[in-house]
Tab-separated table of C-alpha atoms and ligand atoms in Angstrom:
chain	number	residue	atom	x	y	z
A	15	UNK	CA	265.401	131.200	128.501
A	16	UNK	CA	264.917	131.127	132.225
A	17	UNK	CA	262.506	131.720	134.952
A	18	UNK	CA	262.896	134.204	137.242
A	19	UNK	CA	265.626	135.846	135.620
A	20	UNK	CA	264.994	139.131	136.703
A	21	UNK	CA	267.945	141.979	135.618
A	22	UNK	CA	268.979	138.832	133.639
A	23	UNK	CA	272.059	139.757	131.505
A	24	UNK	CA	270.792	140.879	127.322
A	25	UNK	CA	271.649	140.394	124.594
A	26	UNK	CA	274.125	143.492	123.128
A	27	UNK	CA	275.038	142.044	119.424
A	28	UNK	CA	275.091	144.712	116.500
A	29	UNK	CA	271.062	143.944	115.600
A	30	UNK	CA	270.155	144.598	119.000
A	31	UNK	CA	267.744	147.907	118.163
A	32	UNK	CA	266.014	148.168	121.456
A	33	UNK	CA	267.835	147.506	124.713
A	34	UNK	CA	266.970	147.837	128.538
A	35	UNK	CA	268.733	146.608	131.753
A	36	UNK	CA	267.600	146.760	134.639
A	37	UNK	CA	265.055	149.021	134.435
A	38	UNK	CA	263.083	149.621	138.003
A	39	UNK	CA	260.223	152.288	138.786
A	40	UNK	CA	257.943	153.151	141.367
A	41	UNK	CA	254.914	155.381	141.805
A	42	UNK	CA	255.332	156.668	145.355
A	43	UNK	CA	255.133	153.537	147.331
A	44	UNK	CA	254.111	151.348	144.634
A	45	UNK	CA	256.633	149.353	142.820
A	46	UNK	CA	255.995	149.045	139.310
A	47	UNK	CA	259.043	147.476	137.687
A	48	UNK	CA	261.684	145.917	139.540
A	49	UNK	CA	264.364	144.869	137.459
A	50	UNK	CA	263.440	144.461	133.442
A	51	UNK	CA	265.986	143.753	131.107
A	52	UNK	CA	264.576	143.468	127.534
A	53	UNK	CA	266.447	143.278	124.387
A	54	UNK	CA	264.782	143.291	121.224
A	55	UNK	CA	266.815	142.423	117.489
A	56	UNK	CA	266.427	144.325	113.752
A	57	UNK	CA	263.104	142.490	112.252
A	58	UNK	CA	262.509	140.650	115.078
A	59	UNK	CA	258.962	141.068	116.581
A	60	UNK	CA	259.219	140.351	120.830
A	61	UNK	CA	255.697	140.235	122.191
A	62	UNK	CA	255.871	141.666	126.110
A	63	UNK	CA	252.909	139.586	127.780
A	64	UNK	CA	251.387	139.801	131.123
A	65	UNK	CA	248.543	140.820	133.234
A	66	UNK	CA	246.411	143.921	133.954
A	67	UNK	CA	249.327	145.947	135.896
A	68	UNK	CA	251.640	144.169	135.070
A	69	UNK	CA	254.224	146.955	133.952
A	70	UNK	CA	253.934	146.773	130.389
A	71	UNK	CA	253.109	150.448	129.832
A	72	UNK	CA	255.224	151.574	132.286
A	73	UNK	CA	258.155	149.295	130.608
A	74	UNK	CA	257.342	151.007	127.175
A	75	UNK	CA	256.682	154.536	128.352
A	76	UNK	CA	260.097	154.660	129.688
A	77	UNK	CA	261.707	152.469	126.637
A	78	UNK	CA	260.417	155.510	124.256
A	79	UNK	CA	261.454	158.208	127.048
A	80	UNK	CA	257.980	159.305	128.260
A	81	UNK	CA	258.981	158.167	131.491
A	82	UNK	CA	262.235	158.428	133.836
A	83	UNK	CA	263.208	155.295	135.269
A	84	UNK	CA	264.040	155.120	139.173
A	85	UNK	CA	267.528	152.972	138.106
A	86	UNK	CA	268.731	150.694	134.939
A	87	UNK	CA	269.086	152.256	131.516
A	88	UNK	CA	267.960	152.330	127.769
A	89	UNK	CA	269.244	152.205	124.663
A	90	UNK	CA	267.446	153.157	121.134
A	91	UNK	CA	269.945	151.898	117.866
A	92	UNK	CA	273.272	152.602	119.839
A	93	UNK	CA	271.977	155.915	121.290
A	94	UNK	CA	271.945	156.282	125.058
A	95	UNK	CA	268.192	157.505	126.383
A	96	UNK	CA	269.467	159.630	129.284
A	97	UNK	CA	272.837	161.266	127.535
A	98	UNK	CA	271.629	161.198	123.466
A	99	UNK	CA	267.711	161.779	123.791
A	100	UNK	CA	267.107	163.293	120.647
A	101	UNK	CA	268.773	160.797	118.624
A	102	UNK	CA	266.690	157.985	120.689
A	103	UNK	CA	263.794	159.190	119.929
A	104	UNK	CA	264.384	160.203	116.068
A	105	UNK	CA	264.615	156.244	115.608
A	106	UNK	CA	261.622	155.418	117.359
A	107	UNK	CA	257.947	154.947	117.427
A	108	UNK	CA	255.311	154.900	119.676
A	109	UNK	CA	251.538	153.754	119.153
A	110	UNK	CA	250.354	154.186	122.773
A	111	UNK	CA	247.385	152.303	124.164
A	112	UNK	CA	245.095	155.771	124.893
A	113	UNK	CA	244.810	156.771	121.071
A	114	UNK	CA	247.070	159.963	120.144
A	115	UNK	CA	244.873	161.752	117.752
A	116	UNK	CA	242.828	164.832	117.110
A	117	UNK	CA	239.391	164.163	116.065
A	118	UNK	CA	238.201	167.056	113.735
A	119	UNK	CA	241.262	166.818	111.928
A	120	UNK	CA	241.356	164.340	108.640
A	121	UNK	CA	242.797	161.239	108.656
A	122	UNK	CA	245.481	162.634	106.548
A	123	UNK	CA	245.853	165.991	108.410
A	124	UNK	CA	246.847	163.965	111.621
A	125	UNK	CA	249.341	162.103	109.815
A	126	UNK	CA	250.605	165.168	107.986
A	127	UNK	CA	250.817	166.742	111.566
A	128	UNK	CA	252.515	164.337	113.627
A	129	UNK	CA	255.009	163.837	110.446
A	130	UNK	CA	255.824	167.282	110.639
A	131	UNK	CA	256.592	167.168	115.070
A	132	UNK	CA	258.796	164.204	113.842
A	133	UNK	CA	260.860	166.310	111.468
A	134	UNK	CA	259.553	165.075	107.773
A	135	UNK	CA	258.866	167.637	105.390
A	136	UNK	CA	255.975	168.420	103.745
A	137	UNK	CA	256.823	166.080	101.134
A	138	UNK	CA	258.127	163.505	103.077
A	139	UNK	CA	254.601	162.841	105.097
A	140	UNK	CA	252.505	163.294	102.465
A	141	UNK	CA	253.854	160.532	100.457
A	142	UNK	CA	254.440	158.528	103.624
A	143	UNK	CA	250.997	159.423	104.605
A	144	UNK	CA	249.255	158.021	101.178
A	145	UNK	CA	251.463	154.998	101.498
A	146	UNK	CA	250.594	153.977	105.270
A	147	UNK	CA	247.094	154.777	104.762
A	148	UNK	CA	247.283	152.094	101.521
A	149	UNK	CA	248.723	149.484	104.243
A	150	UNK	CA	246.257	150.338	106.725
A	151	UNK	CA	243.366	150.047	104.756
A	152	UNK	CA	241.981	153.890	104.695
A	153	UNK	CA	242.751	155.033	101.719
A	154	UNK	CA	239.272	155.416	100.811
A	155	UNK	CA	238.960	157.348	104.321
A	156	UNK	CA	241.611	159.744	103.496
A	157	UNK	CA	240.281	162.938	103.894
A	158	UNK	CA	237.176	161.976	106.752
A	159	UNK	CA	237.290	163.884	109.799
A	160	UNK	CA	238.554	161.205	112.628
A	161	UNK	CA	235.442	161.648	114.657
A	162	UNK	CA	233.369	159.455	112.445
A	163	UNK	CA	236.017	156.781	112.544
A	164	UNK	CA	235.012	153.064	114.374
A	165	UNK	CA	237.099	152.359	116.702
A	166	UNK	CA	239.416	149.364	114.880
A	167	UNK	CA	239.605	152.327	112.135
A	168	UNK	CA	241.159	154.809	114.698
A	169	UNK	CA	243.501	151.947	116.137
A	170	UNK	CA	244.710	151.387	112.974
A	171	UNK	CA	245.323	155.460	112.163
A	172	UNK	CA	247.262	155.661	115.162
A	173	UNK	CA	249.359	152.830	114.115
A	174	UNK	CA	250.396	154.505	111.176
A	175	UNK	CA	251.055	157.895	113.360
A	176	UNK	CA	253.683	156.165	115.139
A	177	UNK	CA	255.151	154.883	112.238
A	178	UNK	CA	254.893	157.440	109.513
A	179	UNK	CA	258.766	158.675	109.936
A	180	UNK	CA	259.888	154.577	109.539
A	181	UNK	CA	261.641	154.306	112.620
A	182	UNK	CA	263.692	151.167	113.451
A	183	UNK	CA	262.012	150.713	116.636
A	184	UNK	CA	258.593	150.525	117.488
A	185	UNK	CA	256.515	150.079	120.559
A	186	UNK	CA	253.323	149.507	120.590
A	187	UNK	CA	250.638	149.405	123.568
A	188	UNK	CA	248.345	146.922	123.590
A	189	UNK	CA	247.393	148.432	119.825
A	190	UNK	CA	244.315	146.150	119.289
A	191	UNK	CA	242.076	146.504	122.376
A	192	UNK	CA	238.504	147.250	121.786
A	193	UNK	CA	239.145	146.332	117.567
A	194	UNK	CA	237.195	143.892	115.361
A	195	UNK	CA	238.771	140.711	113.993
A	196	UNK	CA	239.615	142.399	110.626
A	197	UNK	CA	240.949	145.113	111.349
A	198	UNK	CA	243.267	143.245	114.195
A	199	UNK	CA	244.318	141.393	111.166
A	200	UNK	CA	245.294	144.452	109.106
A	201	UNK	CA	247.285	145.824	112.271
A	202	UNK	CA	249.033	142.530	111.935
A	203	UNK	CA	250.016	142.966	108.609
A	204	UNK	CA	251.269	146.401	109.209
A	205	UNK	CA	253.472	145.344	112.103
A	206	UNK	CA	255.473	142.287	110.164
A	207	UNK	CA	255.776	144.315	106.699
A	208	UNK	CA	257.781	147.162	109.277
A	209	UNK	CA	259.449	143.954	110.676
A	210	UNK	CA	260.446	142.516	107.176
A	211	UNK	CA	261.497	146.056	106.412
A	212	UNK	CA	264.245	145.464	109.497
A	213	UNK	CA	262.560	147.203	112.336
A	214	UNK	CA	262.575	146.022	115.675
A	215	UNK	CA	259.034	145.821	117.145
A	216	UNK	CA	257.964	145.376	120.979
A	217	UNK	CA	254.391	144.779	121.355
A	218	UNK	CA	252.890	144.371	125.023
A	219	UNK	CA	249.363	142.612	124.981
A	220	UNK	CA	247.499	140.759	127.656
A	221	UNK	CA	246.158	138.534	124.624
A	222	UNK	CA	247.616	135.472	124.495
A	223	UNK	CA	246.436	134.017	121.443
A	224	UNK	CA	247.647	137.492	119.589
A	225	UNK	CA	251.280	136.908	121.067
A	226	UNK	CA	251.346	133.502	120.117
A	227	UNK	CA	250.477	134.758	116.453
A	228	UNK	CA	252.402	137.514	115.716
A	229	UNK	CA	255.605	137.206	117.872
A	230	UNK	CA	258.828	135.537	117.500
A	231	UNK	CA	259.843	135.986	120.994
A	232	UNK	CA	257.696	136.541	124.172
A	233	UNK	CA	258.592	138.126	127.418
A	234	UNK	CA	256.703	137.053	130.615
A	235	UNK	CA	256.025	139.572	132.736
A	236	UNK	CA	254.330	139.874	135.923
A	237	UNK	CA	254.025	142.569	139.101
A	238	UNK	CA	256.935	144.310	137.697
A	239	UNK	CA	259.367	141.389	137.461
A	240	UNK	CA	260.003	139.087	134.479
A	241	UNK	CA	259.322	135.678	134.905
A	242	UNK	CA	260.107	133.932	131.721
A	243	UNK	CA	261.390	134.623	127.798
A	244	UNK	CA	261.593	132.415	124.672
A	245	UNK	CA	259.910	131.531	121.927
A	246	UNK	CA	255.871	130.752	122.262
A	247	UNK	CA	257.149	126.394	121.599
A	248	UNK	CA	259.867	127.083	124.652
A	249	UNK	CA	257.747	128.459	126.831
A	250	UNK	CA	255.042	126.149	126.414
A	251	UNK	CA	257.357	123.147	126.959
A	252	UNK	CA	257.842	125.052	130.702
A	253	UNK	CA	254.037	124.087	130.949
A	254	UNK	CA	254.841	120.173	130.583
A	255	UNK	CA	253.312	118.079	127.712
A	256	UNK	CA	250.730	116.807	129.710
A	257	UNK	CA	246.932	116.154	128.464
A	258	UNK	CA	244.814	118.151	130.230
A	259	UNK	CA	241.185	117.594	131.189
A	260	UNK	CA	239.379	120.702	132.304
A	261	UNK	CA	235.995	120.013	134.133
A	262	UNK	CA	233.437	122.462	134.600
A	263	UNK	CA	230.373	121.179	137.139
A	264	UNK	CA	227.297	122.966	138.896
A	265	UNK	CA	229.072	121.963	142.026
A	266	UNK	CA	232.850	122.174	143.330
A	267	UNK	CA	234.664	119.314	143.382
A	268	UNK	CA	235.913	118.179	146.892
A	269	UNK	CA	239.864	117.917	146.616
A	270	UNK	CA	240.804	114.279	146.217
A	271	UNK	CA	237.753	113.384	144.224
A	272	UNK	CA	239.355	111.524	141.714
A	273	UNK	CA	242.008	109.526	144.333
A	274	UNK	CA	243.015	106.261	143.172
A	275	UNK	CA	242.670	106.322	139.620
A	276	UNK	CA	245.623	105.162	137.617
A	277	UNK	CA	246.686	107.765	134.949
A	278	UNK	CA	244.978	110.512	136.024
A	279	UNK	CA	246.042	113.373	138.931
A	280	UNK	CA	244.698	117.005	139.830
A	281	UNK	CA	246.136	119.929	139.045
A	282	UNK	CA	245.009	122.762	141.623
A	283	UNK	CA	247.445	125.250	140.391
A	284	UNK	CA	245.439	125.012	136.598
A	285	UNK	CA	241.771	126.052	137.758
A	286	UNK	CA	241.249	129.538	136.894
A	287	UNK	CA	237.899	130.293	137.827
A	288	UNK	CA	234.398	128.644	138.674
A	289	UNK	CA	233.099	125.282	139.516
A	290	UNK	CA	236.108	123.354	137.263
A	291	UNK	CA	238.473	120.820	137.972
A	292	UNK	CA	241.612	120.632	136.309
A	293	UNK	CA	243.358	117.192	135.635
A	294	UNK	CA	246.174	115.188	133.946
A	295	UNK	CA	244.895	112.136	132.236
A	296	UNK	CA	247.320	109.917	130.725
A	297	UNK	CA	244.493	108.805	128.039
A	298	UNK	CA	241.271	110.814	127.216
A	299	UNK	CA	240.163	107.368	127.315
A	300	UNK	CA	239.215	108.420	131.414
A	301	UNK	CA	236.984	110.659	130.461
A	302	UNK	CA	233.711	108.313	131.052
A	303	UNK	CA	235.279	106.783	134.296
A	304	UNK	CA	236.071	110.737	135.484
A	305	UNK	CA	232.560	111.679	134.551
A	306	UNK	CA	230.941	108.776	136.739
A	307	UNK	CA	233.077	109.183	139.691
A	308	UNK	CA	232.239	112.698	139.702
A	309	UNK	CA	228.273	111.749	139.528
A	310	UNK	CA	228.397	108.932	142.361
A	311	UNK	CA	229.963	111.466	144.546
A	312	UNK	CA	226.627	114.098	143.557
A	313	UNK	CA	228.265	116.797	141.520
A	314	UNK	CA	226.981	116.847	137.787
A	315	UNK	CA	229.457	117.859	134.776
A	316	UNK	CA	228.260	120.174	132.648
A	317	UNK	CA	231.480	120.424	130.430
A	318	UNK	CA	234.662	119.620	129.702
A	319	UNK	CA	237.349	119.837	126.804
A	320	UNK	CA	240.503	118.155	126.397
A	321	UNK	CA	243.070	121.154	126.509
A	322	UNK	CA	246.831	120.952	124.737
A	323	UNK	CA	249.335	123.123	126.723
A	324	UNK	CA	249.624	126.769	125.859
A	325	UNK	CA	251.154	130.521	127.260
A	326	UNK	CA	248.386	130.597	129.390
A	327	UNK	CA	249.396	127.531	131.184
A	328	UNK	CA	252.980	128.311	131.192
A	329	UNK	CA	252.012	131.614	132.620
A	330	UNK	CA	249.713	129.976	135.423
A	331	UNK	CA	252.511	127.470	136.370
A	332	UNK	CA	255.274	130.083	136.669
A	333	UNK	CA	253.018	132.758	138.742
A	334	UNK	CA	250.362	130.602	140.109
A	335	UNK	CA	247.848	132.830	138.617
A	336	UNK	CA	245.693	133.277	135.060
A	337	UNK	CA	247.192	135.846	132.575
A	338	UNK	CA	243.843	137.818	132.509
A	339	UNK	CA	242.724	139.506	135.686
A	340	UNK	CA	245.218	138.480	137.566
A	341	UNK	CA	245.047	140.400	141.116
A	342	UNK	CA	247.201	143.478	140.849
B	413	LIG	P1	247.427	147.200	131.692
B	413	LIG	O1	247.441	145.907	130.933
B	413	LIG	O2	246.246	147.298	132.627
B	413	LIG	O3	247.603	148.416	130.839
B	413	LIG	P2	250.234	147.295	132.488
B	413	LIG	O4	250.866	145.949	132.452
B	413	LIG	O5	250.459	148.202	131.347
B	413	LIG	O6	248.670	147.147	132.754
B	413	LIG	P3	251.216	149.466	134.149
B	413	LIG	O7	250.201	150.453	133.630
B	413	LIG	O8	252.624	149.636	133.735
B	413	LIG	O9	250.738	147.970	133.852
B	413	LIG	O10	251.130	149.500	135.742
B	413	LIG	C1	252.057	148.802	136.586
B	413	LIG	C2	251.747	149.146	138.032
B	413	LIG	O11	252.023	150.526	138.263
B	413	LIG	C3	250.292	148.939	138.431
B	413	LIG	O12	250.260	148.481	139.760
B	413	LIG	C4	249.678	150.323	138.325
B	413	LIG	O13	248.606	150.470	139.221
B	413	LIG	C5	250.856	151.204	138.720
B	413	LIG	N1	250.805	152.521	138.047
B	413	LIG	C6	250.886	152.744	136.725
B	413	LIG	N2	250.845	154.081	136.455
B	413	LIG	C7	250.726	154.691	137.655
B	413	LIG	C8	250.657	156.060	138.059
B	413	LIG	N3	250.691	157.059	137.186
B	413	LIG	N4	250.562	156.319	139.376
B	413	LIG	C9	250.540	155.322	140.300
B	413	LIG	N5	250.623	154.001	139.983
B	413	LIG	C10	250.716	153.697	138.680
């Protein structure tokens, strides 16, 4: 792992399912990628992370071939994007972020029909069909138009469209915006039992607390670029093992305000938003002595929590900037 590694050598061992070097794209004068590399193993589950605009779609639109890249190529289970297409895409699936499905048709009937565009027969997607609908949870839903679906229940369907012909790599869009804590958990399960079963899964979120959950590896990426990979414990060891104090006050904060005392020192670069104050304190001990020298100089605290390093802060130290709306 390495920061700002961009067209960073991959991996290319035997288990490497999904690969991509140096992958750049622009949309007229707007670059969207400029150099990603990704490499993702059999049953291994790599979590791309970053930003609003960050070029995760754009990464995984041209990963599954529904984009051409400007330069840099892509390979799907040994099979060459640009020179063995069809074979690509045979092995993978795609659960975009917009959802894929037609809406008077029953939950089954869409699975039946995209089964049969991905070359199952009959047979094939209808037991495939029962048995993802099982994992899902909509077996009781089975034969309900997809109109009267919730959302989390249509997130989940198209899940199971992009999976339905078991490829050995899947992609998957930000597959839980908008969806209710349950159902985020059944997508969950859905993803590692296709992971246990040996496929190779990228899934790009701008949730951090989903990546650290579900994903063995995480990519960093931001305006195009990569800026860091590694496991969710590596890359919050970037961040430093520092106790931080976040302050939140009806006032700012003039810099400086807490000059002079021993074991505790800003940190500008960790203040996302508002009226807060960022700080590391050797001892949460400082706490009182912080909130007093913050009332003698006329600024009331109305908050503060004691914060243990996590992606965000990795992600803040290595861009300068919060993982959610980060300016585009
Ligand atoms: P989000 O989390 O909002 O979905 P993202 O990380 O998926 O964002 P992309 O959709 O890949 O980001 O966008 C990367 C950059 O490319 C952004 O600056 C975006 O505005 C731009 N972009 C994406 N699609 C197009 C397009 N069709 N035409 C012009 N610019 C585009």
């Amino acid at each position: 792992m390495k920061a700002g590694e961009r067209g960073a050598p991959v991996m290319n061992g035997a288990s490497t399912i999904i690969r991509a070097s140096d992958l750049r794209k622009s949309y007229g004068d707007r670059v969207a990628l400029e150099g990603v590399s990704i490499a993702v193993n059999r049953g291994e589950i790599v979590g791309l992370l970053g930003p609003n605009g960050a070029g995760k779609t754009t990464t995984l639109s041209i990963l599954s071939g529904v984009l051409t890249p400007d330069a840099g190529s892509v390979s799907i289970d040994g099979h060459d994007l640009a020179t063995a297409k069809a074979q690509a895409r045979e092995c993978l699936g795609l659960v975009p972020q917009s959802l894929a499905l037609y809406p008077t048709l029953t939950a089954v009937e869409n699975l039946m029909f995209f089964g049969r565009i991905q070359g199952l027969s009959s047979r094939q997607a209808s037991e495939g069909s029962l048995k993802l609908l099982e994992e899902v949870g909509l077996s009781d839903r089975a034969h309900d138009a997809v109109e009267e679906f919730s959302g989390g229940m249509k997130r989940r369907l198209n899940i199971a469209c992009g999976m339905l012909h078991s490829p050995t790599a899947i992609m998957l869009d930000e597959p839980t915006v908008g969806v209710d804590p349950q159902s985020r958990e059944r997508i969950f399960t859905v993803i590692e039992a296709a992971a246990a079963r040996g496929a190779a899964i990228l899934y790009s979120t701008n949730y951090m607390e989903e990546a650290e959950r579900l994903c063995d590896r995480i990519i960093l990426i931001d305006h195009g670029s990569i800026v860091a990979r590694g496991t969710t414990t590596e890359l919050i060891a970037l961040a430093g093992t520092e106790t931080r104090l976040e302050v939140t006050t009806r006032r700012a904060l003039a810099p400086g305000w807490c000059k002079g005392m021993a074991g505790v020192s800003e940190l500008p670069w960790a203040v996302a938003e508002g009226f807060a104050a960022a700080l590391s304190v050797a001892s949460i001990d400082h706490v009182p002595a912080l909130i007093r020298r913050a009332g003698e100089m006329g600024v009331e605290v109305i908050e503060f929590h004691v914060h243990r390093p996590n992606l965000q802060d990795a992600f803040i130290k290595l861009t300068g900037h919060a993982l959610r709306d980060a300016p585009t």
